[in-house]
Coordinates of C-alpha atoms and ligand atoms in Angstrom, one line a residue:
Chain A
M1 CA -7.8 -13.9 -29.4
A2 CA -9.0 -12.8 -26.3
E3 CA -10.2 -9.1 -26.4
Y4 CA -10.8 -8.0 -22.7
V5 CA -8.6 -9.7 -20.5
G6 CA -7.8 -8.7 -16.6
I7 CA -5.3 -9.9 -14.2
D8 CA -5.2 -9.4 -10.4
L9 CA -1.4 -9.6 -9.8
G10 CA -2.2 -10.4 -6.2
T11 CA 0.3 -10.8 -3.1
T12 CA -0.8 -14.1 -2.3
L13 CA -2.8 -15.3 -5.5
S14 CA -3.1 -13.9 -8.8
G15 CA -6.0 -14.4 -11.0
L16 CA -6.8 -13.9 -15.0
A17 CA -10.8 -13.3 -16.2
Y18 CA -11.8 -12.9 -19.8
L19 CA -15.1 -11.1 -21.0
K20 CA -17.2 -13.6 -22.5
S21 CA -19.4 -12.9 -25.4
D22 CA -22.3 -12.6 -23.3
G23 CA -20.8 -9.3 -21.6
N24 CA -20.1 -11.3 -18.3
P25 CA -16.5 -11.9 -17.1
E26 CA -15.1 -15.4 -16.1
I27 CA -12.2 -16.7 -14.3
V28 CA -9.8 -18.5 -16.4
P29 CA -7.9 -21.7 -14.8
N30 CA -4.1 -22.2 -15.1
S31 CA -3.0 -25.4 -16.5
D32 CA -2.6 -26.9 -12.6
G33 CA -6.5 -26.9 -13.3
E34 CA -6.8 -24.0 -10.3
R35 CA -8.9 -20.7 -10.8
L36 CA -6.2 -18.7 -9.1
T37 CA -2.4 -19.1 -9.1
P38 CA -0.7 -18.8 -5.8
S39 CA 1.8 -15.8 -6.3
V40 CA 5.2 -17.9 -5.7
V41 CA 8.2 -18.6 -8.1
F42 CA 10.3 -21.2 -7.5
F43 CA 13.8 -21.8 -9.4
E44 CA 14.5 -25.3 -9.9
A45 CA 18.3 -26.1 -10.0
H46 CA 18.7 -29.0 -12.3
E47 CA 16.2 -28.6 -14.8
D48 CA 16.8 -24.5 -15.1
V49 CA 12.9 -24.4 -15.0
K50 CA 10.7 -21.4 -13.2
L51 CA 8.2 -23.3 -11.4
V52 CA 5.2 -20.8 -10.3
G53 CA 1.9 -21.4 -8.2
S54 CA 1.1 -24.5 -6.0
P55 CA 4.0 -26.5 -7.0
A56 CA 6.5 -23.6 -6.1
R57 CA 4.6 -22.9 -3.0
D58 CA 4.6 -26.6 -1.6
G59 CA 7.8 -27.5 -3.1
G60 CA 11.0 -27.6 -0.7
E61 CA 13.8 -24.9 -0.9
P62 CA 12.8 -21.8 0.6
D63 CA 16.2 -20.0 -0.3
R64 CA 15.0 -20.9 -4.0
T65 CA 11.3 -19.8 -3.4
I66 CA 10.3 -16.4 -3.7
F67 CA 6.7 -15.3 -1.9
Q68 CA 5.2 -12.3 -2.0
I69 CA 7.2 -10.4 -4.2
K70 CA 4.5 -7.8 -4.6
R71 CA 5.3 -6.4 -1.1
H72 CA 8.6 -4.9 -2.7
M73 CA 7.7 -3.6 -5.9
D74 CA 8.1 0.2 -4.4
D75 CA 11.7 -0.7 -3.4
P76 CA 14.2 0.7 -6.0
E77 CA 17.0 -1.2 -4.4
Y78 CA 15.3 -4.7 -3.5
L79 CA 16.8 -7.6 -5.5
V80 CA 16.5 -11.5 -5.3
E81 CA 19.6 -13.3 -5.6
I82 CA 19.7 -17.0 -7.2
D83 CA 22.7 -18.7 -8.6
G84 CA 24.5 -15.2 -8.9
K85 CA 21.9 -13.8 -11.0
K86 CA 19.8 -11.0 -9.6
W87 CA 16.3 -10.4 -10.0
T88 CA 14.2 -7.2 -9.7
P89 CA 10.7 -7.2 -8.2
A90 CA 9.2 -6.7 -11.7
E91 CA 11.5 -9.5 -13.1
I92 CA 10.1 -11.9 -10.6
S93 CA 6.3 -10.8 -11.4
A94 CA 6.9 -11.1 -15.0
L95 CA 7.4 -14.8 -14.2
I96 CA 4.1 -15.1 -12.6
L97 CA 2.3 -12.9 -15.5
S98 CA 4.2 -15.5 -18.4
K99 CA 2.6 -18.1 -16.3
L100 CA -0.8 -16.7 -16.3
K101 CA -0.5 -15.6 -20.0
R102 CA 0.5 -18.8 -21.2
D103 CA -1.5 -21.3 -19.6
C104 CA -4.8 -19.2 -20.0
S105 CA -4.2 -18.5 -23.6
K106 CA -4.6 -22.2 -24.4
I107 CA -8.1 -21.8 -23.3
I108 CA -9.0 -18.2 -24.4
G109 CA -6.9 -17.8 -27.1
D110 CA -3.7 -15.0 -27.3
I111 CA -3.7 -12.3 -24.6
N112 CA -2.0 -9.2 -26.0
E113 CA -3.7 -6.5 -24.1
V114 CA -4.4 -6.7 -20.6
V115 CA -6.0 -4.5 -17.7
I116 CA -4.0 -5.0 -14.6
T117 CA -4.9 -4.2 -11.2
V118 CA -2.8 -2.6 -8.3
P119 CA -3.4 -1.4 -4.7
A120 CA -5.1 2.1 -4.5
N121 CA -1.8 3.0 -2.7
F122 CA 0.9 1.7 -5.2
N123 CA 3.3 4.6 -5.9
E124 CA 4.6 5.5 -9.4
L125 CA 7.6 3.1 -9.0
A126 CA 5.6 0.0 -8.2
R127 CA 2.9 1.2 -11.2
K128 CA 5.9 1.5 -13.7
S129 CA 6.9 -1.9 -12.4
T130 CA 3.8 -3.6 -12.7
I131 CA 3.6 -2.4 -16.3
A132 CA 7.3 -3.3 -17.2
A133 CA 6.5 -6.9 -15.9
A134 CA 3.7 -7.4 -18.3
E135 CA 5.5 -6.1 -21.0
M136 CA 8.2 -8.5 -20.4
A137 CA 5.7 -11.2 -20.3
G138 CA 4.5 -10.0 -23.8
M139 CA 1.4 -8.1 -22.7
R140 CA 0.6 -4.8 -23.4
V141 CA -1.0 -3.0 -20.5
K142 CA -4.0 -1.2 -21.8
R143 CA -4.6 0.5 -18.3
L144 CA -3.9 0.1 -14.4
V145 CA -6.8 0.2 -12.5
N146 CA -7.0 0.2 -8.3
E147 CA -8.1 -3.2 -6.9
P148 CA -10.8 -1.8 -4.8
T149 CA -12.6 0.2 -8.3
A150 CA -12.1 -3.2 -10.1
A151 CA -13.8 -4.8 -7.3
A152 CA -16.6 -2.2 -7.0
V153 CA -17.1 -2.5 -10.9
Y154 CA -17.6 -6.0 -10.4
Y155 CA -20.2 -5.6 -7.7
A156 CA -21.9 -3.2 -9.1
H157 CA -22.4 -4.8 -12.5
S158 CA -23.2 -8.2 -10.6
Q159 CA -25.6 -6.6 -7.8
G160 CA -26.8 -3.9 -10.3
V161 CA -26.3 -1.3 -7.5
K162 CA -25.6 2.0 -7.2
G163 CA -24.9 4.6 -4.3
R164 CA -21.9 5.1 -1.8
I165 CA -19.8 1.9 -1.9
L166 CA -17.4 1.1 0.9
V167 CA -15.0 -1.5 -0.3
Y168 CA -13.0 -3.5 2.6
D169 CA -10.2 -5.5 0.9
L170 CA -8.1 -7.4 3.3
G171 CA -6.3 -9.8 1.6
G172 CA -2.8 -11.7 2.5
G173 CA -0.5 -8.7 2.8
T174 CA -2.4 -5.6 2.9
L175 CA -5.7 -3.6 3.6
D176 CA -7.1 -1.5 1.4
V177 CA -10.2 0.6 2.1
T178 CA -12.1 2.8 -0.7
I179 CA -14.9 4.9 -0.5
L180 CA -16.7 5.1 -4.0
Q181 CA -19.8 6.4 -5.7
V182 CA -21.5 4.3 -8.5
E183 CA -24.1 5.4 -10.6
G184 CA -24.4 3.2 -13.5
D185 CA -21.2 3.1 -15.6
N186 CA -19.9 6.4 -13.7
I187 CA -17.9 5.9 -11.0
R188 CA -16.6 8.3 -8.6
I189 CA -14.0 7.9 -5.8
L190 CA -14.1 9.7 -3.0
T191 CA -10.9 8.4 -0.9
S192 CA -8.7 5.5 -1.0
E193 CA -6.5 4.5 2.3
G194 CA -4.2 2.0 2.7
A195 CA -2.3 0.0 5.2
R196 CA 0.6 -2.2 4.2
H197 CA 1.9 -5.1 6.3
L198 CA -1.6 -6.0 7.6
G199 CA -3.2 -8.8 6.2
G200 CA -3.6 -12.6 6.6
S201 CA -0.1 -13.6 6.5
N202 CA 0.3 -11.4 9.8
F203 CA -2.4 -13.9 11.2
D204 CA -0.5 -16.8 10.1
D205 CA 2.6 -15.4 11.8
M206 CA 1.0 -15.0 14.8
L207 CA -0.5 -18.3 15.1
L208 CA 3.0 -19.7 14.0
A209 CA 4.4 -18.0 17.1
A210 CA 1.1 -19.8 19.4
Y211 CA 2.3 -23.1 17.4
A212 CA 5.6 -22.6 18.6
E213 CA 5.0 -21.7 22.2
Q214 CA 2.7 -24.7 22.7
Y215 CA 5.1 -26.8 21.1
T216 CA 8.2 -26.1 23.3
K217 CA 5.6 -26.2 26.5
Q218 CA 5.0 -29.9 25.6
T219 CA 8.1 -31.1 24.0
G220 CA 11.0 -28.9 25.7
A221 CA 11.8 -28.6 22.1
P222 CA 11.9 -26.0 19.4
L223 CA 9.1 -26.1 16.9
Y224 CA 11.6 -25.3 13.7
N225 CA 15.4 -24.8 13.3
D226 CA 15.4 -23.4 10.0
E227 CA 13.4 -21.6 7.1
R228 CA 12.4 -24.9 5.6
H229 CA 10.5 -26.3 8.3
R230 CA 9.3 -22.8 9.4
R231 CA 7.5 -22.6 6.3
R232 CA 6.2 -25.8 6.6
V233 CA 4.4 -25.1 9.8
L234 CA 3.5 -21.8 8.6
L235 CA 1.2 -23.6 5.7
A236 CA -0.2 -25.7 8.8
T237 CA -1.4 -22.7 10.4
E238 CA -2.6 -21.3 7.3
D239 CA -4.9 -24.0 6.7
A240 CA -6.1 -24.2 10.5
K241 CA -6.9 -20.6 10.2
K242 CA -9.0 -21.0 7.1
M243 CA -10.7 -24.0 9.3
L244 CA -11.6 -21.8 11.8
S245 CA -13.5 -19.5 9.4
K246 CA -15.7 -22.7 9.2
L247 CA -15.4 -24.4 12.6
Q248 CA -15.5 -23.1 15.9
R249 CA -13.0 -25.6 17.0
V250 CA -9.8 -27.3 15.1
N251 CA -7.4 -29.8 16.6
D252 CA -4.1 -29.8 15.1
T253 CA -0.7 -31.8 15.9
V254 CA 2.5 -30.4 14.6
A255 CA 6.2 -31.9 14.9
N256 CA 9.4 -30.6 14.4
D257 CA 12.0 -32.1 12.0
K258 CA 14.2 -33.1 14.7
N259 CA 12.0 -36.1 15.9
D260 CA 11.2 -34.5 19.4
G261 CA 7.9 -35.7 19.2
L262 CA 4.4 -34.2 18.5
A263 CA 2.1 -31.7 20.0
R264 CA -1.4 -31.6 20.1
I265 CA -2.8 -27.8 19.4
D266 CA -6.3 -27.0 20.2
L267 CA -7.6 -24.1 18.8
T268 CA -10.9 -22.4 18.8
R269 CA -12.5 -20.0 16.6
E270 CA -12.6 -17.5 20.3
S271 CA -9.0 -17.7 21.0
F272 CA -7.9 -16.9 17.3
E273 CA -10.3 -14.1 17.5
K274 CA -8.4 -12.6 20.5
L275 CA -5.3 -13.5 18.8
I276 CA -5.9 -11.1 16.0
R277 CA -8.2 -8.6 18.0
Q278 CA -5.9 -5.8 18.1
M279 CA -5.0 -6.4 14.1
L280 CA -8.8 -6.2 13.3
T281 CA -8.8 -3.0 15.4
R282 CA -6.2 -1.1 13.0
T283 CA -8.2 -2.4 10.3
V284 CA -11.3 -0.7 11.9
M285 CA -9.6 2.7 12.5
L286 CA -8.4 2.5 9.1
V287 CA -12.2 2.5 8.0
E288 CA -12.3 5.2 10.4
Q289 CA -9.7 7.3 8.8
A290 CA -11.6 6.5 5.4
L291 CA -14.7 7.8 6.4
D292 CA -13.2 10.6 8.2
S293 CA -11.2 11.6 5.0
A294 CA -14.3 11.7 2.9
N295 CA -16.2 13.5 5.5
L296 CA -18.8 10.9 6.0
K297 CA -20.3 9.0 8.5
A298 CA -21.2 5.4 8.7
A299 CA -24.7 5.9 8.1
D300 CA -23.8 7.8 4.8
I301 CA -22.5 4.4 3.3
D302 CA -25.0 2.3 1.1
H303 CA -23.2 -0.9 0.4
V304 CA -20.1 -2.3 2.6
V305 CA -18.3 -4.7 -0.1
L306 CA -15.9 -7.4 1.3
V307 CA -13.0 -8.4 -1.1
G308 CA -9.9 -10.3 -0.1
G309 CA -9.5 -14.1 1.1
S310 CA -9.2 -12.9 4.7
T311 CA -12.8 -11.3 4.8
R312 CA -13.7 -14.8 5.2
I313 CA -12.9 -14.6 8.9
P314 CA -16.6 -14.3 10.5
K315 CA -15.3 -11.6 12.8
V316 CA -14.4 -9.5 10.5
K317 CA -17.8 -9.7 9.0
T318 CA -19.3 -9.1 12.2
I319 CA -17.0 -5.8 13.4
L320 CA -18.2 -4.2 10.2
E321 CA -21.8 -5.0 10.9
K322 CA -21.7 -3.6 14.2
M323 CA -20.0 -0.4 12.7
F324 CA -22.1 0.2 9.7
G325 CA -25.4 -1.2 11.0
K326 CA -25.6 -3.3 8.1
T327 CA -24.8 -6.7 6.8
P328 CA -21.6 -6.6 4.5
K329 CA -21.8 -8.0 1.1
S330 CA -19.2 -10.1 -0.3
C331 CA -19.2 -9.7 -4.0
G332 CA -19.6 -13.4 -5.0
N333 CA -16.0 -14.9 -5.0
V334 CA -13.8 -12.6 -2.7
D335 CA -10.8 -13.4 -4.0
E336 CA -11.6 -14.0 -7.8
C337 CA -13.7 -10.2 -8.1
V338 CA -10.5 -8.1 -8.6
A339 CA -9.7 -9.9 -11.7
L340 CA -13.4 -10.3 -12.8
G341 CA -13.9 -6.2 -12.3
A342 CA -10.7 -5.9 -14.2
A343 CA -12.0 -7.8 -17.0
L344 CA -15.0 -6.0 -17.1
F345 CA -13.1 -2.4 -17.0
A346 CA -11.3 -3.7 -20.0
K347 CA -14.4 -3.8 -22.1
K348 CA -17.0 -1.0 -20.4
S349 CA -14.2 1.8 -19.9
A350 CA -16.4 2.7 -16.8
R351 CA -15.9 6.5 -16.8
I352 CA -14.0 7.2 -13.6
Q353 CA -13.1 9.9 -11.7
E354 CA -10.2 9.2 -9.4
V355 CA -8.2 11.3 -6.9
C356 CA -4.9 12.4 -5.7
N357 CA -3.4 9.7 -3.8
A358 CA -1.1 11.7 -1.7
S359 CA -0.8 15.2 -0.2
Y360 CA 1.8 17.5 -1.9
G361 CA 3.2 20.6 -0.5
T362 CA 6.2 22.6 1.1
V363 CA 8.0 23.4 4.4
A364 CA 6.9 27.2 5.4
M365 CA 7.0 28.8 9.0
V366 CA 3.4 29.6 9.5
Y367 CA 2.7 32.6 11.5
N368 CA -1.0 33.0 13.0
A369 CA -1.7 36.8 13.2
K370 CA -4.3 36.5 15.5
T371 CA -2.5 34.4 18.0
G372 CA 1.1 35.4 17.2
E373 CA 1.9 31.8 17.1
E374 CA 4.3 30.9 14.7
K375 CA 5.4 26.9 13.4
L376 CA 7.6 25.3 11.0
M377 CA 5.1 22.9 9.4
N378 CA 4.3 20.9 6.3
S379 CA 1.9 23.2 4.3
V380 CA 0.0 21.3 1.9
V381 CA -0.9 22.6 -1.4
I382 CA -2.7 19.8 -2.7
P383 CA -4.6 17.6 -0.3
K384 CA -5.1 13.9 -0.7
N385 CA -8.1 13.0 -2.2
T386 CA -8.6 15.9 -4.4
P387 CA -10.5 14.8 -7.6
I388 CA -7.9 14.7 -10.5
P389 CA -7.0 16.4 -12.7
C390 CA -6.5 19.2 -10.5
S391 CA -4.0 22.5 -9.8
R392 CA -3.8 24.1 -6.9
T393 CA -2.0 27.4 -5.6
Q394 CA -0.7 28.7 -2.4
V395 CA 1.4 32.3 -2.0
Y396 CA 4.3 32.2 0.3
Q397 CA 6.9 34.8 1.5
T398 CA 10.7 35.0 1.1
S399 CA 12.3 34.7 4.3
E400 CA 15.5 36.7 3.9
D401 CA 16.7 40.2 2.6
N402 CA 18.8 39.9 -0.5
E403 CA 17.7 36.1 -1.2
R404 CA 19.3 35.4 -4.4
V405 CA 18.2 32.1 -4.9
I406 CA 14.9 30.6 -3.5
E407 CA 14.7 26.9 -2.5
V408 CA 11.2 25.2 -2.3
D409 CA 11.1 22.0 -0.9
I410 CA 8.6 19.6 -2.0
T411 CA 7.0 17.3 0.6
Q412 CA 4.9 14.5 0.5
G413 CA 2.5 13.5 2.9
E414 CA -0.3 14.9 5.0
D415 CA 0.8 15.6 8.4
E416 CA 1.1 18.9 9.6
D417 CA 4.4 17.8 11.5
A418 CA 7.1 18.0 8.7
K419 CA 8.9 15.4 10.8
F420 CA 6.3 12.9 9.5
V421 CA 6.3 13.7 5.8
D422 CA 8.8 12.9 3.0
I423 CA 11.0 15.7 1.3
I424 CA 11.0 14.2 -2.5
G425 CA 12.4 17.1 -4.3
R426 CA 13.8 20.8 -4.3
I427 CA 13.1 23.3 -6.9
T428 CA 15.8 26.4 -6.9
L429 CA 15.1 29.6 -8.7
E430 CA 17.7 32.4 -8.9
V431 CA 15.9 35.8 -8.3
P432 CA 17.0 39.2 -8.7
P433 CA 19.4 41.0 -6.4
N434 CA 18.6 43.7 -3.3
R435 CA 15.3 42.6 -2.8
P436 CA 13.5 42.8 0.6
K437 CA 12.2 39.8 2.3
G438 CA 8.8 39.3 2.1
C439 CA 8.5 39.0 -1.6
E440 CA 5.5 36.8 -3.0
V441 CA 6.2 33.4 -4.2
A442 CA 3.4 31.2 -5.7
V443 CA 3.9 27.6 -5.4
T444 CA 1.7 25.3 -7.7
F445 CA 1.0 21.8 -7.8
S446 CA -0.8 20.0 -10.7
Y447 CA -1.9 16.5 -10.8
D448 CA -3.1 14.8 -14.1
E449 CA -5.2 11.8 -14.8
N450 CA -2.1 9.5 -14.5
Q451 CA -1.3 10.6 -11.3
R452 CA 1.4 12.6 -12.4
V453 CA 2.5 15.4 -10.3
R454 CA 3.9 19.0 -11.3
A455 CA 5.3 21.4 -9.1
L456 CA 5.6 25.4 -10.5
V457 CA 7.2 27.9 -8.6
V458 CA 7.0 31.8 -10.0
D459 CA 8.6 34.6 -8.3
K460 CA 5.8 37.2 -8.6
Q461 CA 7.9 40.4 -8.7
S462 CA 10.3 39.4 -11.2
G463 CA 8.0 37.1 -13.0
R464 CA 10.6 34.2 -13.2
S465 CA 9.5 30.7 -12.8
R466 CA 10.6 27.1 -13.0
E467 CA 8.4 24.1 -13.6
V468 CA 9.4 20.3 -12.4
A469 CA 7.7 17.0 -13.0
V470 CA 7.7 15.1 -9.7
S471 CA 8.0 12.1 -11.3
Y472 CA 9.9 9.2 -10.5
K473 CA 12.8 8.5 -12.8
G474 CA 15.2 7.3 -10.3
A475 CA 16.7 3.7 -9.6
G476 CA 14.6 0.4 -10.3
V477 CA 12.9 1.9 -13.7
L478 CA 13.9 0.0 -16.7
S479 CA 15.1 1.9 -20.1
D480 CA 13.1 0.6 -23.2
E481 CA 15.9 -1.2 -24.6
D482 CA 16.5 -3.3 -21.2
L483 CA 13.1 -4.1 -21.2
K484 CA 13.0 -5.6 -24.7
R485 CA 16.1 -7.4 -24.0
K486 CA 14.8 -8.7 -20.5
S487 CA 11.6 -9.6 -22.6
A488 CA 13.3 -11.6 -25.4
H489 CA 14.8 -13.6 -22.8
L490 CA 11.9 -14.4 -20.9
R491 CA 10.3 -15.7 -23.7
T492 CA 12.9 -18.5 -24.0
M493 CA 12.7 -19.5 -20.4
R494 CA 11.0 -22.8 -19.3
I495 CA 8.2 -21.5 -17.1
E496 CA 5.6 -23.8 -15.6
Chain B
M1 CA -4.7 35.9 8.8
F2 CA -2.1 33.4 8.1
K3 CA 1.6 34.4 6.8
K4 CA 3.4 31.9 5.4
I5 CA 7.0 32.0 4.8
L6 CA 8.9 29.7 3.1
Q7 CA 11.5 27.8 4.8
S8 CA 14.0 25.6 2.8
L9 CA 15.4 23.0 4.7
S10 CA 18.8 22.9 3.2
K11 CA 19.2 26.7 4.2
S12 CA 17.4 26.6 7.6
Q13 CA 19.2 23.3 9.0
A14 CA 22.3 22.0 7.2
A15 CA 25.4 23.9 6.5
K16 CA 25.2 26.6 4.1
V17 CA 25.9 25.2 0.6
P18 CA 26.5 27.6 -2.3
A19 CA 23.5 28.6 -4.2
A20 CA 23.1 26.6 -7.5
P21 CA 23.5 28.1 -10.7
V22 CA 20.5 28.1 -12.5
S23 CA 21.5 26.2 -15.6
K24 CA 21.5 23.2 -13.1
P25 CA 18.6 21.0 -12.9
A26 CA 16.1 22.6 -11.2
A27 CA 15.2 19.9 -9.0
E28 CA 17.2 17.0 -7.5
T29 CA 15.5 13.3 -8.8
P30 CA 12.5 12.8 -6.2
K31 CA 12.6 9.1 -5.1
P32 CA 9.6 7.9 -3.2
G33 CA 10.8 6.2 0.0
A34 CA 14.4 7.0 -0.6
V35 CA 13.8 10.7 0.6
L36 CA 16.1 13.7 0.0
Q37 CA 16.0 14.5 3.5
K38 CA 13.9 14.3 6.7
I39 CA 13.8 17.1 8.9
S40 CA 15.0 14.9 11.9
K41 CA 14.4 11.7 12.9
A42 CA 11.1 11.4 15.1
A43 CA 12.2 10.3 18.7
A44 CA 11.7 6.8 19.2
P45 CA 9.4 6.0 22.3
A46 CA 11.3 4.5 25.0
A47 CA 10.4 0.9 25.9
S48 CA 9.4 1.6 29.5
Q49 CA 6.6 4.1 28.6
T50 CA 2.9 3.3 29.2
P51 CA 0.7 3.5 26.1
E52 CA -0.7 6.5 27.3
E53 CA 2.7 7.9 27.8
M54 CA 3.7 6.7 24.2
C55 CA 0.7 8.5 22.6
E56 CA 1.1 12.0 24.8
I57 CA -2.4 10.9 26.6
A58 CA -2.4 13.5 29.9
P59 CA -4.1 11.5 32.8
K60 CA -7.2 13.9 33.0
M61 CA -7.4 14.4 28.9
P62 CA -11.4 14.7 28.0
K63 CA -12.4 11.5 25.7
D64 CA -12.9 13.6 22.6
Q65 CA -9.2 14.8 22.9
I66 CA -8.3 11.5 23.1
H67 CA -10.2 10.0 20.4
A68 CA -8.9 13.1 18.3
R69 CA -5.1 12.3 19.4
L70 CA -5.4 8.6 18.5
K71 CA -6.9 9.6 15.1
L72 CA -4.0 12.0 14.3
L73 CA -1.6 9.5 15.7
Y74 CA -3.0 6.5 13.5
R75 CA -3.0 8.4 10.4
R76 CA 0.3 9.4 11.1
Y77 CA 1.9 6.0 12.0
N78 CA 0.2 4.0 9.5
R79 CA 1.8 6.0 7.0
S80 CA 5.2 5.5 8.3
A81 CA 4.5 1.9 8.7
S82 CA 4.9 2.0 4.9
S83 CA 8.3 3.5 4.9
L84 CA 10.9 1.6 3.0
D85 CA 13.4 1.9 6.4
P86 CA 13.1 -0.8 8.4
K87 CA 13.8 1.1 11.7
I88 CA 10.8 3.4 11.1
R89 CA 8.6 0.7 10.2
Q90 CA 9.2 -1.3 13.6
E91 CA 9.0 2.1 15.3
A92 CA 5.7 2.9 13.5
D93 CA 4.3 -0.6 14.6
T94 CA 5.2 -0.2 18.2
M95 CA 3.4 3.0 18.0
L96 CA 0.2 1.5 16.3
D97 CA 0.3 -1.5 19.1
A98 CA 0.3 1.3 21.7
I99 CA -2.6 3.3 20.0
V100 CA -4.7 0.2 19.9
K101 CA -4.3 -0.5 23.5
V102 CA -5.3 3.0 24.2
R103 CA -8.3 2.8 22.4
E104 CA -9.4 -0.5 23.8
K105 CA -8.4 1.3 27.2
F106 CA -10.8 4.2 26.9
F107 CA -13.5 3.4 24.3
G108 CA -13.8 -0.7 24.6
E109 CA -12.8 -3.7 22.5
I110 CA -14.4 -4.0 19.1
Ligands
ADP1 N1 -11.2 -19.4 4.6 C1 -10.2 -18.2 4.8 N2 -10.2 -17.9 6.2 C2 -9.2 -17.1 6.5 N3 -8.4 -16.6 5.8 C3 -8.5 -17.2 4.5 C4 -9.5 -17.8 3.8 N4 -9.1 -17.8 2.6 C5 -8.2 -17.2 2.4 N5 -7.6 -16.5 3.5 C6 -6.7 -15.7 3.4 O1 -6.9 -14.7 2.5 C7 -5.4 -14.2 1.9 C8 -5.3 -14.1 0.5 O2 -6.1 -13.1 0.3 P1 -6.1 -12.4 -1.2 O3 -7.2 -11.4 -1.5 O4 -6.0 -13.6 -2.0 O5 -4.6 -11.9 -1.0 P2 -3.9 -10.7 -1.9 O6 -4.8 -10.1 -2.9 O7 -3.2 -10.1 -0.9 O8 -3.0 -12.1 -2.9 C9 -4.4 -15.1 2.5 O9 -3.4 -14.4 3.8 C10 -5.0 -16.7 3.1 O10 -4.8 -16.7 3.8
MG2 MG1 -6.3 -8.6 -3.5

């Protein structure tokens, strides 16, 4: 039995690593002989088999092929329908995890307990869905760990470094920037910022648009008319993109599937860099935001660590080098280090001090006595990046005479402007009659190690209080029974 | 110096609903993404506006103010870019494009 196993369940690629007896982690290949498994599932119609990985990615039918399911893990309403059966993102992910478990256990023995990595900014539903997916696939989740943390654990282990590390993880679908302080096995997260929908697949899309334009220019015909062919060209643009990380110039030819002829595509690294420049500027702004959140300057960072397949793009390295005045380091293989770090984590149980991954507060009219200004705003009680566990209180006043019920909106988000935050709950508290306005109400938020938030409202005069868990129990979360049933069902499926 | 007065959206904005009896659950189940309420929709940027107009950068604004403004806007719209509502996401993307264009204009390309 493999004791310490880590899994990187990625948007584009997934990988599994285990800890060898010498204490070093190693990637375990799948049965197709690959170190990493594309996170793609194909529902074969004739043989009732689910193909996972490269055969699924390269095979034919787009409406039976599921790509990038991870992008939907936080959406309680998202379902994939195949042959009249509806699949949740957790169930699709369970198929990917099943393949990893089945394939890898042939090499390292039974896999029962794992550490799985998630993006730092995954919300509670997405985290719960990830745990459910593993359970459906027959594995117990020892712990979830944030991807950048896992990468930093591996980097620190393999390079033996300490100090302030900025991890820049640009993958297929997302960018994660995390700053952490590493001293031996002690890790303190200083901040974690993420951008969704910013990653390598955006670059593929941009290249695809350029290909399509060139094709029409040269042949007068559209490059693709259906999803199947679009997918095929998209794979070609991804290949060209990867080549441009090595070569200055790539010549490609493309055709549509209607015999309208070939078009020649000449790509240079320079033109590709120009194409994606504005996207890369967005990534720079996220790095600046992370530095800002941690109250640090670029010079305060000791190591810049590159994670994610898209950091192979040379321009990414150059802009970070310019920004930090030092060469960013890859932690070995950029798309394997998250899984490797997770395997280390399973054993080392590094001591990690995490932070709140969102701001919580309430809506208040704030009067500034000095300037006489008043403003309706989102009043943050617990700011993002506060080390957890933690608890913070703010005292507010009631707004009306003879108010019988106090209502406190619970906001999530850091913007002062309440238009840009989410109201995710409301606490109501009945109070005694005949009181003037201006009675004090204390609002406390507390945050535990598992990123669980509680809100407490106390009416100071009457002493009445009310506490609620600001946790997600809504749509998309499975009951234990459902989970067991689905897990049993999954074991009967043919997954290859 | 600051006096903070609680303002509940359902009281200050919507039609008054009868006060909830205390025996009812104290909080409605929060749903990330599918939020209970938004204060109001942020105004969509008009297509004809320049990036500066979209970012509300005044013609003679000093550079450090532009910098601060862009930082605030980036933080704001990067967050909305992960909304589950495709319309909000699309708006955020348009704004992020404008933010990058203004940045390139005033502070140069990366
Ligand atoms: N040599 C390369 N040059 C540019 N992009 C690359 C290269 N190798 C991989 N990628 C891109 O990296 C992305 C996958 O990175 P990965 O870190 O595995 O993503 P994720 O964590 O989102 O699954 C894909 O968009 C892929 O095209
Ligand atoms: Mg990744």
